[in-house]
mmCIF file of C-alpha atoms in Angstrom:
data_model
loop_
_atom_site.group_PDB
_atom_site.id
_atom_site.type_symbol
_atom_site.label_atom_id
_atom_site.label_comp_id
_atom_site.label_asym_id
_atom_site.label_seq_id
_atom_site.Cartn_x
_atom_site.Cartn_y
_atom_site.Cartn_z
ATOM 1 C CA UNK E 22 -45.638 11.273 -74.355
ATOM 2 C CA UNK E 23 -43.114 11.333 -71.234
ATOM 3 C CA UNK E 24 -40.681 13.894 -70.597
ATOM 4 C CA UNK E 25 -36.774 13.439 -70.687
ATOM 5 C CA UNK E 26 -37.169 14.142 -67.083
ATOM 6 C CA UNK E 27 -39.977 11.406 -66.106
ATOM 7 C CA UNK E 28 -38.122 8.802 -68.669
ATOM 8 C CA UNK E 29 -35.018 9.451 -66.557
ATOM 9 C CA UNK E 30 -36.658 9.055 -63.310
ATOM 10 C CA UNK E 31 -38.414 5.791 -64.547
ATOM 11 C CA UNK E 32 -34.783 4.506 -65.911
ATOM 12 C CA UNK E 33 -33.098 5.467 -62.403
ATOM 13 C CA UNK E 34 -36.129 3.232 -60.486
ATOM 14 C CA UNK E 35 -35.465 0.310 -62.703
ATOM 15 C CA UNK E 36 -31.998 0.376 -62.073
ATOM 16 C CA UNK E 37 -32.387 0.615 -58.382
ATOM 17 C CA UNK E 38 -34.987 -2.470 -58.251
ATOM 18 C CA UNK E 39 -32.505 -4.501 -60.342
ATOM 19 C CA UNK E 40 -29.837 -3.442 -57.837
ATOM 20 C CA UNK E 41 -32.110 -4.162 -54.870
ATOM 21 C CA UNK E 42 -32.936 -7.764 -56.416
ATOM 22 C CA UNK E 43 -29.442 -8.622 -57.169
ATOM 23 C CA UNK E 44 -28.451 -7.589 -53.737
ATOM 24 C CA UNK E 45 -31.500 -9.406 -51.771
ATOM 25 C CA UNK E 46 -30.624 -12.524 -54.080
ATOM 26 C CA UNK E 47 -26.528 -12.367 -52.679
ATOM 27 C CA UNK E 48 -28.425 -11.934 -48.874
ATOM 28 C CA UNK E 49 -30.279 -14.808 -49.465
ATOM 29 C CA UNK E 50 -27.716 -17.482 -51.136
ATOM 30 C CA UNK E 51 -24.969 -16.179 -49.150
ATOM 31 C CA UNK E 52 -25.858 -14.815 -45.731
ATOM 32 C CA UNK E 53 -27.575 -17.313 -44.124
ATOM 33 C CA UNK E 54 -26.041 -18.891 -41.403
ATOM 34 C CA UNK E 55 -29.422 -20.699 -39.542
ATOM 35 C CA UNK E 56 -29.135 -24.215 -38.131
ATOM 36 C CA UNK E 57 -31.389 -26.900 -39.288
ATOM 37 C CA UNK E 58 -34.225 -25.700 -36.672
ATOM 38 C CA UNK E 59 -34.072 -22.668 -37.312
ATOM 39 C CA UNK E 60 -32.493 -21.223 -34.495
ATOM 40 C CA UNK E 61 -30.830 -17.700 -36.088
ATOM 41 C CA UNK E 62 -30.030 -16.174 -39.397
ATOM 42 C CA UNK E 63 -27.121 -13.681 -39.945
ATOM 43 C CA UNK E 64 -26.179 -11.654 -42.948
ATOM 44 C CA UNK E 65 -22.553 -11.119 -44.692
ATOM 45 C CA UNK E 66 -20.352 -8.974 -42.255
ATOM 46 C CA UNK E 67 -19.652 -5.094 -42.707
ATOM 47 C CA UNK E 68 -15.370 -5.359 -43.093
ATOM 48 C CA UNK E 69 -14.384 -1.358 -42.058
ATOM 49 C CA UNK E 70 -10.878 -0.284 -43.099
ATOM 50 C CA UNK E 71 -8.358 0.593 -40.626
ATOM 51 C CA UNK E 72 -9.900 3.179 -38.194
ATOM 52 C CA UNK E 73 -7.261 4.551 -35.674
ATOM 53 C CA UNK E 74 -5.052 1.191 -36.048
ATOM 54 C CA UNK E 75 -7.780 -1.299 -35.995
ATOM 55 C CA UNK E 76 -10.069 -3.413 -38.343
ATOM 56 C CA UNK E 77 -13.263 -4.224 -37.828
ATOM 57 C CA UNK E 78 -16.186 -6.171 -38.589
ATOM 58 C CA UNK E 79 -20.060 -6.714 -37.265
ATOM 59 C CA UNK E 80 -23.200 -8.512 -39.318
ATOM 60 C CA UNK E 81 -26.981 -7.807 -38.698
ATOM 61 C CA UNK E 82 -28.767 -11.410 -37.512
ATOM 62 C CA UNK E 83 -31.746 -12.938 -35.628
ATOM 63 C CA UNK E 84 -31.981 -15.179 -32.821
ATOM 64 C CA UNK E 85 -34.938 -17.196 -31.501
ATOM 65 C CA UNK E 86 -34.616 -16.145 -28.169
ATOM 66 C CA UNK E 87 -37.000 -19.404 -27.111
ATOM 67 C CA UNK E 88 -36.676 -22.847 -28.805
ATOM 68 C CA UNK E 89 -40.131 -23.608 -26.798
ATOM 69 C CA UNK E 90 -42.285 -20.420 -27.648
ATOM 70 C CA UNK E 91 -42.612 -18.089 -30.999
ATOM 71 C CA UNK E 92 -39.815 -15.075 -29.623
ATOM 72 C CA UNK E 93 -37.238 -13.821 -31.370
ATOM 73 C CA UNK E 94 -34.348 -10.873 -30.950
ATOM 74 C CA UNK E 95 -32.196 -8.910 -33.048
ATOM 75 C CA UNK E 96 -28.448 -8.907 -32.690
ATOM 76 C CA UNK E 97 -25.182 -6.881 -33.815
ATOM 77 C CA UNK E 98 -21.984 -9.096 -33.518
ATOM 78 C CA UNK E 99 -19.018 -6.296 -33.427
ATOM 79 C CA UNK E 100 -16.001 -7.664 -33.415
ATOM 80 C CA UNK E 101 -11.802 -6.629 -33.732
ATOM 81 C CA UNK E 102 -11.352 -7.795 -37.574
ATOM 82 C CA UNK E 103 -7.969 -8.737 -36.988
ATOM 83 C CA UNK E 104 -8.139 -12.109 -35.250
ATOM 84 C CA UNK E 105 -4.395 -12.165 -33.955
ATOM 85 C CA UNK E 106 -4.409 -8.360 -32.825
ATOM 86 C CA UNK E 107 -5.963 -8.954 -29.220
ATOM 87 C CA UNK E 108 -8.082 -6.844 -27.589
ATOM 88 C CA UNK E 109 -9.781 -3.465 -28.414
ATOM 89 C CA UNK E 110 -9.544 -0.097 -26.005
ATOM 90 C CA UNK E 111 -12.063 0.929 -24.151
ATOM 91 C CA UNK E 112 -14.822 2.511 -25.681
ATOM 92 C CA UNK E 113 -13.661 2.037 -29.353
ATOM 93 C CA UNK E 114 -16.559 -0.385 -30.517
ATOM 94 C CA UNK E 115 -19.978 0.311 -30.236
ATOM 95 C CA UNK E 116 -22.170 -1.434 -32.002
ATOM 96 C CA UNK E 117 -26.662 -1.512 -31.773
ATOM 97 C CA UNK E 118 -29.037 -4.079 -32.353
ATOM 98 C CA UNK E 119 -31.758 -3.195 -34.515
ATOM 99 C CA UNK E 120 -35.197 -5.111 -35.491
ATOM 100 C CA UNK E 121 -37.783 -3.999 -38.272
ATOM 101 C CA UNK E 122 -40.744 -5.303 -39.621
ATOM 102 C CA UNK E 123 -40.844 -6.549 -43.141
ATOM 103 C CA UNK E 124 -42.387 -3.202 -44.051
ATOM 104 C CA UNK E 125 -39.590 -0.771 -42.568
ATOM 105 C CA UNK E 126 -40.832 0.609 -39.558
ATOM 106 C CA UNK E 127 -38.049 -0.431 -36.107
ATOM 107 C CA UNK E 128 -39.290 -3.158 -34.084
ATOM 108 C CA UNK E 129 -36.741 -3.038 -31.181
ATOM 109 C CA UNK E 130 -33.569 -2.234 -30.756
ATOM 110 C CA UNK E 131 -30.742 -2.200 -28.542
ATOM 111 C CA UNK E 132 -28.792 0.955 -27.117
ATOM 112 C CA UNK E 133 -25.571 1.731 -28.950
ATOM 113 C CA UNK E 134 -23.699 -0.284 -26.655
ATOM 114 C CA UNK E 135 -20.133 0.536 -26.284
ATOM 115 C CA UNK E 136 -16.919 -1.411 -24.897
ATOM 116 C CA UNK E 137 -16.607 -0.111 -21.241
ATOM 117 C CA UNK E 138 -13.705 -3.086 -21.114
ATOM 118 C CA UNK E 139 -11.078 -3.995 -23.426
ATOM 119 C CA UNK E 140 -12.240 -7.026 -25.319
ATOM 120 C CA UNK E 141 -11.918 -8.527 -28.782
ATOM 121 C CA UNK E 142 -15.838 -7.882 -29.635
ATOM 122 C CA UNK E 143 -19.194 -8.519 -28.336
ATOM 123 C CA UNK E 144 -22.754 -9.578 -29.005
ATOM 124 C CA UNK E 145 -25.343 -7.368 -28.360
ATOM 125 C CA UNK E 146 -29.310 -7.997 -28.485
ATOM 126 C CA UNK E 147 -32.587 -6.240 -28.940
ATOM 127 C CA UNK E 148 -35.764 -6.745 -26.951
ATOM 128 C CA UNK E 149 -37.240 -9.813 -27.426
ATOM 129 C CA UNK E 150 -40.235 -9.611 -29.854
ATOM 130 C CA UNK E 151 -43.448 -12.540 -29.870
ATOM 131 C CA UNK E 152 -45.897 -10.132 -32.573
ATOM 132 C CA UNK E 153 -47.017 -12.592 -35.788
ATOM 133 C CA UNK E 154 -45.224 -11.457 -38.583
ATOM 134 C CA UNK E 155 -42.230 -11.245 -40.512
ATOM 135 C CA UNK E 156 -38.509 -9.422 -39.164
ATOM 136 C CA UNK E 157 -35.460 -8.909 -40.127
ATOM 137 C CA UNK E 158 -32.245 -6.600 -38.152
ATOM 138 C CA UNK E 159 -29.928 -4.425 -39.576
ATOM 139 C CA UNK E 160 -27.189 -3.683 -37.391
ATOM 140 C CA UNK E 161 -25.468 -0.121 -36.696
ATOM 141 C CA UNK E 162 -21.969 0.114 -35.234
ATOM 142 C CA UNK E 163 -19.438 3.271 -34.387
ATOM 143 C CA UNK E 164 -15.734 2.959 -34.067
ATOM 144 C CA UNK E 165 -13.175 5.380 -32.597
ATOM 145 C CA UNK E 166 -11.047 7.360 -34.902
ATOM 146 C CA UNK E 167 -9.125 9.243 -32.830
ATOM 147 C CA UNK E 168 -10.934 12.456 -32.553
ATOM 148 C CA UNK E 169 -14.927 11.463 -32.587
ATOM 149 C CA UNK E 170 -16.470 8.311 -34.532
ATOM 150 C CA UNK E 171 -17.040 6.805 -37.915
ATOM 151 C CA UNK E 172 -20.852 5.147 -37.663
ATOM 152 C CA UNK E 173 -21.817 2.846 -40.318
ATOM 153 C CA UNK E 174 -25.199 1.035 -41.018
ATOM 154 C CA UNK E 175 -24.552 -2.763 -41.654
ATOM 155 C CA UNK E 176 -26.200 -5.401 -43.945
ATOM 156 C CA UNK E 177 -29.878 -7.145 -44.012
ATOM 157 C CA UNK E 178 -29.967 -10.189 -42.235
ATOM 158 C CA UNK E 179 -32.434 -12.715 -43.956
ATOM 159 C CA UNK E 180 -35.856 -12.775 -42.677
ATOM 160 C CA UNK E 181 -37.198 -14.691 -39.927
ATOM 161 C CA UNK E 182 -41.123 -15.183 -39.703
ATOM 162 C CA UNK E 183 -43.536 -15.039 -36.543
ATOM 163 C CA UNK E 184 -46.083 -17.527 -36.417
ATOM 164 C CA UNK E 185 -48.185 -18.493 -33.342
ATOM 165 C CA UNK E 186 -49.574 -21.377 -34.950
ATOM 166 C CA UNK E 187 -46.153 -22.882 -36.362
ATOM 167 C CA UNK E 188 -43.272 -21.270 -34.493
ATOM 168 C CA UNK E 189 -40.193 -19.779 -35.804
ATOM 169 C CA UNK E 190 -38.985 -20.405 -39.628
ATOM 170 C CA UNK E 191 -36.489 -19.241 -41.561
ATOM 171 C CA UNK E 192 -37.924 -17.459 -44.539
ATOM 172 C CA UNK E 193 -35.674 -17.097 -47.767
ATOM 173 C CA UNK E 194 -38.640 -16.070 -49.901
ATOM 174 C CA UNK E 195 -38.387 -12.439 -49.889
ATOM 175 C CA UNK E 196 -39.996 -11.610 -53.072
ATOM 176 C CA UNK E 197 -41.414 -8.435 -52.815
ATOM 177 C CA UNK E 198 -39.102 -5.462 -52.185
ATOM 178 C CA UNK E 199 -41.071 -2.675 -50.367
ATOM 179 C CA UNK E 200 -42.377 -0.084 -52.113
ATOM 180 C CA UNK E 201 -40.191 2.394 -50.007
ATOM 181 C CA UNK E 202 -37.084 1.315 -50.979
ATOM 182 C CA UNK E 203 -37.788 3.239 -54.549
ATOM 183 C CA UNK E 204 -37.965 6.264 -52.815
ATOM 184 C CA UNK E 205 -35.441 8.759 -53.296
ATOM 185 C CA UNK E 206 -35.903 11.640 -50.513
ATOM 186 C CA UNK E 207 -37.982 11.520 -47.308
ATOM 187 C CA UNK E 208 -40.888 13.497 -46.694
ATOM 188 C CA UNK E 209 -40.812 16.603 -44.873
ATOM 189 C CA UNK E 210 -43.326 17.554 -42.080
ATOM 190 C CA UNK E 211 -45.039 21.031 -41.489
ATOM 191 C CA UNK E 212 -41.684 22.225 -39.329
ATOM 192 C CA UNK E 213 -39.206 20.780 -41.852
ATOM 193 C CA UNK E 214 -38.398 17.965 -40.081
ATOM 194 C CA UNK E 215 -37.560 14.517 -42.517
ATOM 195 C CA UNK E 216 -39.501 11.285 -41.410
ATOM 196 C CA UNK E 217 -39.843 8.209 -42.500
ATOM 197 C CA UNK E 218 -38.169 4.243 -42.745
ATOM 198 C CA UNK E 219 -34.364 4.562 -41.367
ATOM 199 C CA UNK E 220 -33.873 1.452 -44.048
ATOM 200 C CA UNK E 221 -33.889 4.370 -46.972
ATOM 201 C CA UNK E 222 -30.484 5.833 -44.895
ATOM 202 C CA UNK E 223 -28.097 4.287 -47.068
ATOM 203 C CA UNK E 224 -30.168 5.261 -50.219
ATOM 204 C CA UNK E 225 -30.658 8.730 -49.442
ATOM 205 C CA UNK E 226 -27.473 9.521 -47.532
ATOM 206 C CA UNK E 227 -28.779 10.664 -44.227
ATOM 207 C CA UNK E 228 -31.292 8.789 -41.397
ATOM 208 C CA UNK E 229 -34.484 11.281 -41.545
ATOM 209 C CA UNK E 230 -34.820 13.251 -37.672
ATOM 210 C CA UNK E 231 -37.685 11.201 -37.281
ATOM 211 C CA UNK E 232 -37.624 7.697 -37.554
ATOM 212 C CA UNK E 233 -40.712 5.097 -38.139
ATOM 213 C CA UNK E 234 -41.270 2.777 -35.794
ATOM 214 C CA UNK E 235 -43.816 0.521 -33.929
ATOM 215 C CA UNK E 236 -44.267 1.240 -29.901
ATOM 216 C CA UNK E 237 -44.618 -0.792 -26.972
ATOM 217 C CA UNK E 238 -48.532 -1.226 -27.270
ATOM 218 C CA UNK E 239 -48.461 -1.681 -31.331
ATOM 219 C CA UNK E 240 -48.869 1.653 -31.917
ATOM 220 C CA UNK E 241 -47.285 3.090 -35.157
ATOM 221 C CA UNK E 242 -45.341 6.675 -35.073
ATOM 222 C CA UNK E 243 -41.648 7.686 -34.776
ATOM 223 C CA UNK E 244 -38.552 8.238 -32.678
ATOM 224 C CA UNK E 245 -36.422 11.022 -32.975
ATOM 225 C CA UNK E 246 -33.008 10.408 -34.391
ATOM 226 C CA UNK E 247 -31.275 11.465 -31.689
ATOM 227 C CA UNK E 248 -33.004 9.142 -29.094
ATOM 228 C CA UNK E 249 -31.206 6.375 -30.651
ATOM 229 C CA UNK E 250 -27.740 7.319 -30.685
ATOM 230 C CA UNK E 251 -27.124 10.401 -28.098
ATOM 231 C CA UNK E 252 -23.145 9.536 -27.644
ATOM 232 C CA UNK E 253 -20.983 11.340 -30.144
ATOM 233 C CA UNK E 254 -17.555 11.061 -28.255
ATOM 234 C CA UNK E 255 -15.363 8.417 -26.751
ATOM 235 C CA UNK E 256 -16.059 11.113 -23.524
ATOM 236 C CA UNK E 257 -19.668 10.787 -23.590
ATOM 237 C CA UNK E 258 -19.099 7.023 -24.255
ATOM 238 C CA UNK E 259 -16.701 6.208 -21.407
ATOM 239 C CA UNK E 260 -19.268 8.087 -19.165
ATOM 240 C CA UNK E 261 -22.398 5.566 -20.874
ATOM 241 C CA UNK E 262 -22.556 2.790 -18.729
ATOM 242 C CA UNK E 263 -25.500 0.597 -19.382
ATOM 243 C CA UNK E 264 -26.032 -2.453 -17.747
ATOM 244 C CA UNK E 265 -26.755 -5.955 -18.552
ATOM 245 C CA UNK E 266 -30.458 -6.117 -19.090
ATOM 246 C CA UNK E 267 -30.831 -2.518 -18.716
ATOM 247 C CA UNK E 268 -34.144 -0.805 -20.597
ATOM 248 C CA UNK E 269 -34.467 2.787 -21.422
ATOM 249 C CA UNK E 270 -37.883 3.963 -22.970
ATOM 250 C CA UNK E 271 -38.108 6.777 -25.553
ATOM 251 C CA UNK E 272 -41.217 8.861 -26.688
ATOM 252 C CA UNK E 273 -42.999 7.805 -29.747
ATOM 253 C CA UNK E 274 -44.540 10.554 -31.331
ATOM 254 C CA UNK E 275 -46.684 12.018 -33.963
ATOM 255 C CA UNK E 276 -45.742 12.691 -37.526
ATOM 256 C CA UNK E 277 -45.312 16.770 -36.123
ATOM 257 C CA UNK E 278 -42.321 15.749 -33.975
ATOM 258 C CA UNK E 279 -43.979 16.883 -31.023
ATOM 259 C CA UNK E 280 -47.231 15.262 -29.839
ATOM 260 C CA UNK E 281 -46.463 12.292 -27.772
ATOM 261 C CA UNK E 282 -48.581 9.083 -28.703
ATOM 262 C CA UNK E 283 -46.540 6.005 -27.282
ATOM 263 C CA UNK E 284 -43.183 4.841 -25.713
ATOM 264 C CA UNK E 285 -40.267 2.897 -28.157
ATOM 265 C CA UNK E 286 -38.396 0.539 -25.700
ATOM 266 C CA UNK E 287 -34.784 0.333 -26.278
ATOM 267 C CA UNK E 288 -33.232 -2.959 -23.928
ATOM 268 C CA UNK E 289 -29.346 -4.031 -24.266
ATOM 269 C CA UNK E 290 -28.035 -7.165 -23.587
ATOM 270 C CA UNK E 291 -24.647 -7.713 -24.519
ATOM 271 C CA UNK E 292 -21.979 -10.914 -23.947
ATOM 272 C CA UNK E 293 -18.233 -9.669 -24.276
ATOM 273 C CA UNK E 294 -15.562 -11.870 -25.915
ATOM 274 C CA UNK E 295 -12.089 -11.117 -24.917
ATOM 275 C CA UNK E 296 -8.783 -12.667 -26.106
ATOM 276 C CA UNK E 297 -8.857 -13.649 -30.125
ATOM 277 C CA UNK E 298 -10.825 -15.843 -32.137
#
C-alpha cells in the first residue's frame, strides 16, 4: 500500500502532465506562425507589465536559415509593446536566442544581446544548426527597471524537424513530453553545484549553475550559468558591445563543474527596428 506521501507525489505528477499537455496543445493550435513551406515557426509572445515606463513583448521561434539546404536558427523577437510609444533607451532591452534539442539539452544560442541604440525592438538569432533531429527555441529577455533588470524566460516555439533526406518541416506532433519535465528539483553534483535541462527553470524556480547542453563537436556536457548571461547592469550592458556576426566560445564541461571536455559556441546576429510598428 502507498504512503500519503508517495500518493501525493503521484497526484502532483499527474497534475503537472495534464498541465504540460494542455499547455503544449495551446502551443500547437495557437502559436504557429510558419508559411506554407515551412520557412519559421514562432510561439505566443511573453506581454511584461510596465517596467520603468515601458511594455514589452518578445516570442521564442525558428527560422530556416537556408530554403536550399537542411539549416535552421533560433530567434528572440524583443520588441517595445506599445506600438505608438516610439523608441526604447539604450540598453533597456536585451533579449537571447536560444535552441534545444527535443530532449532539453541547448543547441545554440545567441549572446544576451542588448540595445546599444534606441530602437523600437530587434531580432536576434542563434548559430545556425544542420544536425538531423528535432528543435525547438525558447527565448530569454531582460528589461531595465531602473536600478538593475527583470529577466524572464519566454514561451516554446513549436518544433521544427532536421532531416537530410527531406529538408525542413514543421512538426506539430509533439506527443511525448520529456520525461524531465516531471522533475521537481535538479540534481546536485559532488561540490553542490545544481545541473541539469535549463527547460525545468520555470518549474523549479531557478536555472541550475550548470546547464546541459550539446558542444561544438556533438559532445554532450554543460555550461555554467553564468557564461550565458554575465551582464547584470545597464553599466555592464552599455559597456557590452557585440557585433554583428560576432562568436564567443564558452567551456563545456564535465558534470564536476570543472573538467573541461568541449567548447559551447554562442554567435549573435541581430537586425534592429526603429520607429513603431
Amino acid at each position: 500500500m502507498k504512503t500519503k506521501k508517495q500518493v501525493t507525489k503521484q497526484i502532483r505528477k499527474i497534475l503537472k502532465v495534464c498541465t504540460l499537455s494542455v499547455t503544449l496543445m495551446s502551443t500547437i493550435l495557437m502559436s504557429t506562425s510558419a508559411s506554407a513551406e515551412g520557412s519559421y515557426v514562432e510561439s505566443e509572445p511573453y506581454n511584461t507589465s510596465k517596467i520603468y515606463g515601458y511594455s514589452y513583448s518578445f516570442t521564442s521561434g525558428i527560422v530556416r536559415n537556408d530554403i536550399n539546404r537542411p539549416a535552421i536558427k533560433a530567434f528572440a523577437y524583443v520588441h517595445n509593446k506599445a506600438s505608438g510609444s516610439g523608441n526604447v533607451p539604450i540598453g533597456y532591452m536585451g533579449g537571447q536566442a536560444v535552441l534545444y534539442t527535443s530532449g532539453g539539452q541547448l543547441h545554440g544560442a545567441s549572446d544576451m544581446k542588448y540595445n546599444d541604440e534606441e530602437v523600437w525592438g530587434f531580432h536576434v538569432y542563434s548559430p545556425v544548426s544542420e544536425s538531423t533531429g528535432k528543435y525547438y527555441s525558447q527565448s530569454r529577455a531582460e528589461f531595465y527597471n531602473g536600478d538593475d533588470y527583470d529577466y524572464f524566460t519566454g514561451k516554446k516555439s513549436p518544433i521544427m524537424t532536421i532531416n537530410l533526406n527531406k529538408g525542413v518541416l514543421v512538426d506539430v506532433e509533439e506527443a511525448d513530453l520529456p520525461e524531465l519535465m516531471l522533475e521537481e528539483e535538479y540534481d546536485v553534483n559532488s561540490k553542490g553545484e545544481t545541473y541539469g535541462s535549463l527547460l525545468l527553470e520555470n518549474i523549479i524556480g531557478e536555472e541550475p549553475d550548470l546547464i546541459s547542453a550539446v558542444g561544438t563537436d556533438g559532445v554532450e556536457g554543460y555550461v555554467r550559468a553564468d557564461d550565458l548571461t554575465p551582464v547584470t547592469s545597464i553599466e555592464e550592458a552599455l559597456k557590452q558591445t557585440i557585433e554583428n556576426g560576432e562568436v564567443r566560445t564558452i567551456p563545456l564541461y564535465d558534470v564536476d563543474g570543472e573538467t573541461v571536455i568541449g567548447e559551447f559556441k554562442l554567435e549573435t546576429k541581430f537586425e534592429y527596428i526603429t520607429g513603431t510598428e
